[in-house]
mmCIF file of C-alpha atoms in Angstrom:
data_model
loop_
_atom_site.group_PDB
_atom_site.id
_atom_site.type_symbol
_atom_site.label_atom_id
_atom_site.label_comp_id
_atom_site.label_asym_id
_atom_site.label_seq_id
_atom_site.Cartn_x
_atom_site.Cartn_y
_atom_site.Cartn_z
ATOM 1 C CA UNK A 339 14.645 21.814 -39.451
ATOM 2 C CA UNK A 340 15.535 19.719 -36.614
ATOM 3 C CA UNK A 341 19.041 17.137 -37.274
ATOM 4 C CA UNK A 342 19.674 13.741 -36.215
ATOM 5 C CA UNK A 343 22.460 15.263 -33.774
ATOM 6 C CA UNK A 344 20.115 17.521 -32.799
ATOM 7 C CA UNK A 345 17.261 14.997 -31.962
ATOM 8 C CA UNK A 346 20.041 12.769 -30.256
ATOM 9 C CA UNK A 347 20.911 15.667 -27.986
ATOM 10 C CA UNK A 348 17.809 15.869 -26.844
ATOM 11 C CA UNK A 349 16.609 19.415 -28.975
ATOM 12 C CA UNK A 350 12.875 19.890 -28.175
ATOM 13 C CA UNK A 351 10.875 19.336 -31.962
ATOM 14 C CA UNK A 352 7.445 20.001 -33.292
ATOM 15 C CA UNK A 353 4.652 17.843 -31.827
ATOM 16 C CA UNK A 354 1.317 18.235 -32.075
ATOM 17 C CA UNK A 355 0.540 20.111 -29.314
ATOM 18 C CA UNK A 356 4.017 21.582 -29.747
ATOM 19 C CA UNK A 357 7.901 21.018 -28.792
ATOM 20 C CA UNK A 358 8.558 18.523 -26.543
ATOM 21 C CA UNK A 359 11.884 16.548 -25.367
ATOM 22 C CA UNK A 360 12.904 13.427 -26.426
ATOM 23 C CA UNK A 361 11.994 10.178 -24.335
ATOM 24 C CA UNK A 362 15.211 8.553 -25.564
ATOM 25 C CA UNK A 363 17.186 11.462 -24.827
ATOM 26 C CA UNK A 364 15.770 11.037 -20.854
ATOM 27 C CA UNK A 365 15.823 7.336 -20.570
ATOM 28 C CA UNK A 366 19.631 7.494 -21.504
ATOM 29 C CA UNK A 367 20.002 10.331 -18.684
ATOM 30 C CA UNK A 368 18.284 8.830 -16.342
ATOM 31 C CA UNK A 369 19.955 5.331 -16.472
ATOM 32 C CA UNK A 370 23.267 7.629 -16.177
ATOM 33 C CA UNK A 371 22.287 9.461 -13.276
ATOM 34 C CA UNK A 372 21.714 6.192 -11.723
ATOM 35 C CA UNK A 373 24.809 4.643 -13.004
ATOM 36 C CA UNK A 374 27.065 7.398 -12.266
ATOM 37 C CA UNK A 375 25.589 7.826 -8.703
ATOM 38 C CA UNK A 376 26.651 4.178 -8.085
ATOM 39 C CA UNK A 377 29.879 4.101 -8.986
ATOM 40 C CA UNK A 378 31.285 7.798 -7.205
ATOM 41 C CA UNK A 379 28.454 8.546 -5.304
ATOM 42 C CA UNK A 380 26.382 12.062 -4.686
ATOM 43 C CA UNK A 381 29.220 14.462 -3.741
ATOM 44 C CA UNK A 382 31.481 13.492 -6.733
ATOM 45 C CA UNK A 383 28.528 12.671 -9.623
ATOM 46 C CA UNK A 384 28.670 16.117 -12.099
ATOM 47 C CA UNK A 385 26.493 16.906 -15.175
ATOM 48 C CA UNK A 386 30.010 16.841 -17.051
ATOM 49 C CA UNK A 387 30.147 12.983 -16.105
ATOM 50 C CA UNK A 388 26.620 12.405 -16.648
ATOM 51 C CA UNK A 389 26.539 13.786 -20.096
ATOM 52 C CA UNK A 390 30.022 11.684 -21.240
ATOM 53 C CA UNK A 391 28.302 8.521 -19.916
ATOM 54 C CA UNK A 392 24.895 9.304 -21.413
ATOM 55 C CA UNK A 393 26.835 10.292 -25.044
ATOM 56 C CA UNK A 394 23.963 13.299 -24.712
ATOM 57 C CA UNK A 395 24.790 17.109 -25.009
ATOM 58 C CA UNK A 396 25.202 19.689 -21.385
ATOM 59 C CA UNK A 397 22.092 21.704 -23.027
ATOM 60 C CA UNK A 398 20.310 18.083 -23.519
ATOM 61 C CA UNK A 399 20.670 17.756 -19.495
ATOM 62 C CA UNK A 400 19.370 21.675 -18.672
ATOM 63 C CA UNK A 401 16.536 21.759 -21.047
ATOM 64 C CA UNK A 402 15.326 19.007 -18.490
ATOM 65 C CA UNK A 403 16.711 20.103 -15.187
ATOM 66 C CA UNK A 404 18.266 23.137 -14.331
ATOM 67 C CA UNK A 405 20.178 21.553 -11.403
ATOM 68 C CA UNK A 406 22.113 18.901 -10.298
ATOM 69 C CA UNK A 407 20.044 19.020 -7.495
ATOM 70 C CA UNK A 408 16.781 19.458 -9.333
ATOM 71 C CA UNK A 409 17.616 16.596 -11.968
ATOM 72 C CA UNK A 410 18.561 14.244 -8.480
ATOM 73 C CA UNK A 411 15.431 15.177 -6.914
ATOM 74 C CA UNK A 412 12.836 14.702 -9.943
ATOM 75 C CA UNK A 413 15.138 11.309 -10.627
ATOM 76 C CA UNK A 414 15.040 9.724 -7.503
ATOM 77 C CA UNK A 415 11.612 10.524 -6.733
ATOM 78 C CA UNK A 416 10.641 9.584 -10.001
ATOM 79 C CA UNK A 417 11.982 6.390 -9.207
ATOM 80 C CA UNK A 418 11.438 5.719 -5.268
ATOM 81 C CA UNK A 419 7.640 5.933 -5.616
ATOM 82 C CA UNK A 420 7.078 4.040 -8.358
ATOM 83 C CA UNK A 421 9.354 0.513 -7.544
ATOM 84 C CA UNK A 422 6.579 -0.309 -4.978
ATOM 85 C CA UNK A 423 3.138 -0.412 -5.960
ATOM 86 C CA UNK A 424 0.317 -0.721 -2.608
ATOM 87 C CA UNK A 425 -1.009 -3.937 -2.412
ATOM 88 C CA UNK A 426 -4.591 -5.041 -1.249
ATOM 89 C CA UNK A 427 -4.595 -8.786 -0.788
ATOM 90 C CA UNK A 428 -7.371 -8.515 1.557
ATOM 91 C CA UNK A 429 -5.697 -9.368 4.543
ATOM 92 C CA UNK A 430 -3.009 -7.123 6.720
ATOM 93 C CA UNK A 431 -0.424 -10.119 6.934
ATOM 94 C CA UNK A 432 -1.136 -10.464 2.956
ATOM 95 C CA UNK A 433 -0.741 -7.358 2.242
ATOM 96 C CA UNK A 434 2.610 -7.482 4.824
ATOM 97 C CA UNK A 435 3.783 -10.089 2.688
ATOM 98 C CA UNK A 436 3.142 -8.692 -0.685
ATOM 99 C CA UNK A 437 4.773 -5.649 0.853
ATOM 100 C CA UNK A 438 7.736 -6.961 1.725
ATOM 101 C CA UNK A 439 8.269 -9.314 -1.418
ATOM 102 C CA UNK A 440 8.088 -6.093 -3.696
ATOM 103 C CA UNK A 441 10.267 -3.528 -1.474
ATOM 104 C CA UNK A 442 13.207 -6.398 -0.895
ATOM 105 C CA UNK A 443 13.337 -7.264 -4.573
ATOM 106 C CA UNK A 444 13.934 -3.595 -5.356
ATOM 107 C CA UNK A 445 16.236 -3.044 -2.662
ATOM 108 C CA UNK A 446 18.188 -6.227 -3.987
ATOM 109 C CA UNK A 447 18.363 -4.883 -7.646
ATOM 110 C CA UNK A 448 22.175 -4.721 -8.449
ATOM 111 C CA UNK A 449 22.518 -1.004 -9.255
ATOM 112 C CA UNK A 450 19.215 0.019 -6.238
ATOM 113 C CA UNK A 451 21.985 -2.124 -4.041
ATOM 114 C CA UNK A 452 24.586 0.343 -4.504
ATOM 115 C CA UNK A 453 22.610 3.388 -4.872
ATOM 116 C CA UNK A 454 20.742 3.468 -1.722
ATOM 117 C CA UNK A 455 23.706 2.973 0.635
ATOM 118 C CA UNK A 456 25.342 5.540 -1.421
ATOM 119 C CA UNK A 457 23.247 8.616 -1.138
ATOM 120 C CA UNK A 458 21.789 7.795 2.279
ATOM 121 C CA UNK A 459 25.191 8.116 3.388
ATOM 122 C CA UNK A 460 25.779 11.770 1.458
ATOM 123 C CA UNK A 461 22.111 12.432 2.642
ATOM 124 C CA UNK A 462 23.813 12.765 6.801
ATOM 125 C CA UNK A 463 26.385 15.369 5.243
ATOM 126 C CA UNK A 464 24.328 17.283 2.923
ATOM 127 C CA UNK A 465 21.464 18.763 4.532
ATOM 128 C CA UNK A 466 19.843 19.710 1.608
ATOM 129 C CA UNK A 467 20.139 16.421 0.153
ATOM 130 C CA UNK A 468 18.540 15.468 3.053
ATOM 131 C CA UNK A 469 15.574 17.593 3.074
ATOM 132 C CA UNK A 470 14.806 16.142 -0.504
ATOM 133 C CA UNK A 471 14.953 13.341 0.084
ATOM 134 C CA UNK A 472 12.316 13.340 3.202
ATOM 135 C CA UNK A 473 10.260 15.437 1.089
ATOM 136 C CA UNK A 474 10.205 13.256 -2.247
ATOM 137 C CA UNK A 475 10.723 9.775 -1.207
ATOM 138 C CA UNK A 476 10.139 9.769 2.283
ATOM 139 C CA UNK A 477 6.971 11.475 3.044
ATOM 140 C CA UNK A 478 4.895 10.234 0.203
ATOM 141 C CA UNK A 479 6.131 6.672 0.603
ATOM 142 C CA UNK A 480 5.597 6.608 4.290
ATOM 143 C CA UNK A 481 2.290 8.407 3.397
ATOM 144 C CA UNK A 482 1.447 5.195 0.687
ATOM 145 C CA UNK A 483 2.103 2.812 3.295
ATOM 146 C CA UNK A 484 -0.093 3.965 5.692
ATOM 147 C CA UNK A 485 -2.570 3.573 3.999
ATOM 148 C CA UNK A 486 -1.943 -0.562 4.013
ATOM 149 C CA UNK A 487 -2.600 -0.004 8.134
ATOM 150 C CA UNK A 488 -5.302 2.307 7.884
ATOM 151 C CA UNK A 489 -7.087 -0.649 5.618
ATOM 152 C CA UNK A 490 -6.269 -3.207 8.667
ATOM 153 C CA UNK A 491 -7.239 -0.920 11.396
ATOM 154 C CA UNK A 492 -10.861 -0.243 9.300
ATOM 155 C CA UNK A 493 -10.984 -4.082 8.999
ATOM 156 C CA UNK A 494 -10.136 -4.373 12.945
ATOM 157 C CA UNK A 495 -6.937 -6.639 12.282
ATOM 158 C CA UNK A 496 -4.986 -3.624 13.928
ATOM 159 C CA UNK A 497 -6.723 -1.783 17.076
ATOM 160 C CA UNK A 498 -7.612 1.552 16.525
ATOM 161 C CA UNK A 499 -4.902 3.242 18.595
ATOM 162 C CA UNK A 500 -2.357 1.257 16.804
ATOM 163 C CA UNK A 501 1.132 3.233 16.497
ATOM 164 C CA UNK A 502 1.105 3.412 13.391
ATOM 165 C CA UNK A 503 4.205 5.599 12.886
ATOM 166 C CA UNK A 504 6.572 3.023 14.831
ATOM 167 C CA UNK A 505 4.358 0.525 12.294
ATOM 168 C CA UNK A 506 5.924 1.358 8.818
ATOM 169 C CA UNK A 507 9.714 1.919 10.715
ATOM 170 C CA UNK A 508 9.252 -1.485 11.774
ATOM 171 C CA UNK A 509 8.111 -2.713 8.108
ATOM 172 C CA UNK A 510 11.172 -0.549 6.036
ATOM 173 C CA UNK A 511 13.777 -0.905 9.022
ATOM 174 C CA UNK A 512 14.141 -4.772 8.777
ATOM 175 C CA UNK A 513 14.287 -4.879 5.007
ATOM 176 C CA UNK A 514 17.180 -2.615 5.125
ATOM 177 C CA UNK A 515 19.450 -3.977 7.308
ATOM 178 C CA UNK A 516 18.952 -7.449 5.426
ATOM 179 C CA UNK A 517 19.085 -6.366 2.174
ATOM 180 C CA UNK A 518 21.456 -3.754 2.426
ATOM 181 C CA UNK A 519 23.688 -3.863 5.146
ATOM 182 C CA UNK A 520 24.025 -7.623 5.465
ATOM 183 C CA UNK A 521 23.253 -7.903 1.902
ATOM 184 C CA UNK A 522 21.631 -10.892 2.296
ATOM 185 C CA UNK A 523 18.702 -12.127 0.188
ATOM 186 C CA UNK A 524 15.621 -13.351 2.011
ATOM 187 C CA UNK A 525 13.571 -16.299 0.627
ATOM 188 C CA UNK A 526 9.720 -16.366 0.637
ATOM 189 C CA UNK A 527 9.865 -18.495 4.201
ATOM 190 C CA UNK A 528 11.868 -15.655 5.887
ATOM 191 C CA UNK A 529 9.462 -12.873 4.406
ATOM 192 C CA UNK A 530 6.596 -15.020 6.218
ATOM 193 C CA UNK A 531 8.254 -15.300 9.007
ATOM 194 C CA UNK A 532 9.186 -11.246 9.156
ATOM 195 C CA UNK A 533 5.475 -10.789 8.035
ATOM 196 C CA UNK A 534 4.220 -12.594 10.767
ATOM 197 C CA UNK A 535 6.644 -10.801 13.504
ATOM 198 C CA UNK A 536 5.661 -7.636 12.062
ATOM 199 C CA UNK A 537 1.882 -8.391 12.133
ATOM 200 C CA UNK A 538 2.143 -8.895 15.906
ATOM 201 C CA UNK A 539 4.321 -6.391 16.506
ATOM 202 C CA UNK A 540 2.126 -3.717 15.502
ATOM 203 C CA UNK A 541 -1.127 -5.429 17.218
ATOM 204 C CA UNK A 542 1.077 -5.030 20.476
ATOM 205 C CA UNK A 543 1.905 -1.489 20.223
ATOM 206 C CA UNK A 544 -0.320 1.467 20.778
ATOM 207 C CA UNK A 545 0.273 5.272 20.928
ATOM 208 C CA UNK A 546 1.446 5.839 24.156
ATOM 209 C CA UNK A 547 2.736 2.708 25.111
ATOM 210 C CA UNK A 548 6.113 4.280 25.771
ATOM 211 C CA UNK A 549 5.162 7.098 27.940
ATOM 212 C CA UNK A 550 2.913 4.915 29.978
ATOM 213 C CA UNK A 551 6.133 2.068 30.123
ATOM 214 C CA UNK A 552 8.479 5.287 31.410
ATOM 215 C CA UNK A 553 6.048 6.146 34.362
ATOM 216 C CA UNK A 554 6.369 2.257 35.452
#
């Protein structure tokens, strides 16, 4: 018979199509993954410190993830692809806007704020950190994203041999630096006004632009 201690560590119990983990037990993980990760960063954040700020057992944390590294992956990826949904306004500068609105207002979250900084930064000295990364948030955001141009290139708002690759650095790349290196907020006229930059932006630039522009 399964305890209350046992239940608030996180001990798998009967369900009907078996044992499974405790929701509660995750949610207060996760939020002290994320917590933790703010305040020391990658390098320094330990299960040891995860589980004393969680108030959850070690075993709680490895029935889950067997890892550090596995519980930061499945966390953060968990996470990254879910805070922006894909909007389809219609229009490619609506769905710019829409876009933008979302990603800044996660970026701008108080704890995203000092997260992101944090484990980009550990991300240039720990390769493998690195690789994760690009392979759970990176690719299948960037992937999510393109499909926003692919819907304005089918609707001729973007030419056909648009560059589309330079297209979503250009949409992430300003966001960052305003939200979290200048850590600035932007109101809904600067958004436009980015929107609209961006818009024409990637209407100018093709593939091959830049080869072509070398041989000048």
């Amino acid at each position: 018979m399964s305890t209350s201690r046992e239940l608030a560590d996180g001990e798998t119990r009967p369900g009907r199509r078996g044992p499974s983990l405790d929701d509660r037990v995750t949610g207060a993980i996760r939020v002290a993954f994320f917590e933790e990760l703010a305040a020391v960063g990658y390098g320094r954040t330990s299960v040891d410190s995860i589980v004393k700020r969680a108030g959850v057992s070690k075993a709680a944390v490895y029935r889950r993830w067997p890892t550090k590294s596995d519980m930061a992956t499945a966390l953060i990826a968990e996470v990254a692809t879910q805070l922006v949904g894909l909007p389809d306004t219609g229009s490619l500068r609506g769905d710019v806007v829409a876009f933008l609105t979302a990603t800044h207002a996660a970026m701008r979250h108080p704890l995203a704020a000092r997260v992101i900084p944090a484990i980009v930064a550990e991300a240039t000295r720990n390769d493998g950190l690195a690789d994760m990364l690009r392979e759970t948030v990176e690719t299948p955001r960037r992937a999510n994203a393109e499909h926003l141009l692919r819907r304005a290139i089918e609707r001729a708002e973007l030419p056909a041999d648009c560059d589309l690759e330079l297209g979503l650095d250009h949409m992430i790349g300003a966001l960052y630096f305003h939200a979290l290196v200048r850590q600035r907020d932007m109101d809904s006229a600067t958004i436009q006004r980015l929107a609209d930059g961006l818009v024409a932006a990637m209407r100018a630039t093709r593939v091959g632009d830049g080869e072509r522009a070398s041989n000048l």
